[in-house]
């Protein structure tokens, strides 16, 4: 007997909207409503609204909050100002990923971390384990928050009609606690997982339906539609944003994942920093690359990769790209094969399909 | 037009077959194309290949997923719809006509008796939805 799936506060709303529900990390979530392609395109050209309440939240408070965050994550938390956010890795002692997380500094003694749904319990235990002996309190506040993501070039216009707060002052990867929307206090962040401008809203779950419906009403004339996890995955892939369990896990380091920019070795010691320093000094043996398929057939996660008859592992994420109208993917390649243009094959149902390494991200929004 | 034309036989795997003499044209149903969403690729067998009823003979892909196609009756592939290589979206826009996939020459016409009629198929998918 399988475990009962968890429902977000919007379970009924998703069904009423025709959402096709699937099991995702133990949650029943909408994979699509009207269709993955129109939802994807709405986010690229107008706006989409995602229920991402399955995501976890872990808070760290106390005098040693900064110290704990510096110890267990690879980005330099000391560089964050109050209300600033960065992307980071929660590290194992081997310099690999326990998880990838967003770190929000509310103030020097209070950090708010957004973590993957599938990793909440593991992450929370890891935070707690390393908090031992420090003057710090670690809180798993995942059930205290619903999270909605309003994403797309029209997101700022839509949200601005609902608040007097001047959203042009809230820059990308900054946050604003306690802005009121529909009479509800919302923790508002200018972040997302789509490669577009946009916002994420965290608030108490009892207000979820009211906020979802209010946003949908406000955005209707701008082309806002509900978007599911299917579009979220193709959007993040086009933007080459890593997905835990696919591009990154506890066998991959941030350097191998082409995430050197979140790996601040100069900040001093942290979990796995010795391994990462060594890896940097000796040079990488493998690295994550993006590729395009030179065929109409899509390649998928897990398909085998071959180069001159030699097995190179498997595709970490692969899909048709709705915006670029090409078949794209990500995979780890030996460092000598990571050059742009390197030709190789992906095995699709026994057939060798040609592909080549391309620059990433596949898609980058024009800065407005 | 009905979503399930009554000149076709249906399978519980959501394929249809429309019979002319000793051959039948095969495709996927309205219900199947709607569940899949936008079709971006169709993988078809080669002319001359033979299959037993229920064998996978190809696959159809949306952005999200790959679904296998199962042949409703045993026989030999005598024709494939080459148009789908350039226009896989025909499976969505015209599942029973321009979106057909293969023509199969039966080795055993008796197998048609075990397939569903349009009303039986419609009842079958309604039950599935409950």
Short mmCIF file of C-alpha atoms in Angstrom, two decimals, chain A residues 10 22 24 33 42 74 83 99 109 111 153 163 165 173 180 222 227 241 249-250 268 274-275 277-278 297 299 352:
data_model
loop_
_atom_site.label_atom_id
_atom_site.label_comp_id
_atom_site.label_asym_id
_atom_site.label_seq_id
_atom_site.Cartn_x
_atom_site.Cartn_y
_atom_site.Cartn_z
CA UNK A 10 -5.15 24.21 -3.59
CA UNK A 22 0.50 13.41 -10.39
CA UNK A 24 5.63 14.48 -7.03
CA UNK A 33 -3.85 22.27 -16.87
CA UNK A 42 2.61 31.99 -21.29
CA UNK A 74 29.14 26.68 -0.18
CA UNK A 83 16.78 41.01 2.69
CA UNK A 99 20.42 19.72 -1.54
CA UNK A 109 20.48 36.33 13.19
CA UNK A 111 18.02 33.08 7.73
CA UNK A 153 7.61 39.31 -18.09
CA UNK A 163 0.06 46.82 -3.68
CA UNK A 165 4.73 49.07 -2.34
CA UNK A 173 17.14 38.09 -5.60
CA UNK A 180 -0.02 42.89 2.34
CA UNK A 222 -2.38 40.36 -19.02
CA UNK A 227 0.97 26.58 -14.96
CA UNK A 241 18.81 25.47 -13.76
CA UNK A 249 22.97 14.92 -5.82
CA UNK A 250 25.33 13.59 -3.17
CA UNK A 268 37.29 29.87 4.51
CA UNK A 274 38.98 20.58 1.35
CA UNK A 275 37.62 18.29 -1.37
CA UNK A 277 39.88 23.01 -3.12
CA UNK A 278 41.65 19.85 -4.19
CA UNK A 297 13.33 12.58 -31.75
CA UNK A 299 15.86 12.43 -25.72
CA UNK A 352 22.06 6.06 -32.15
#
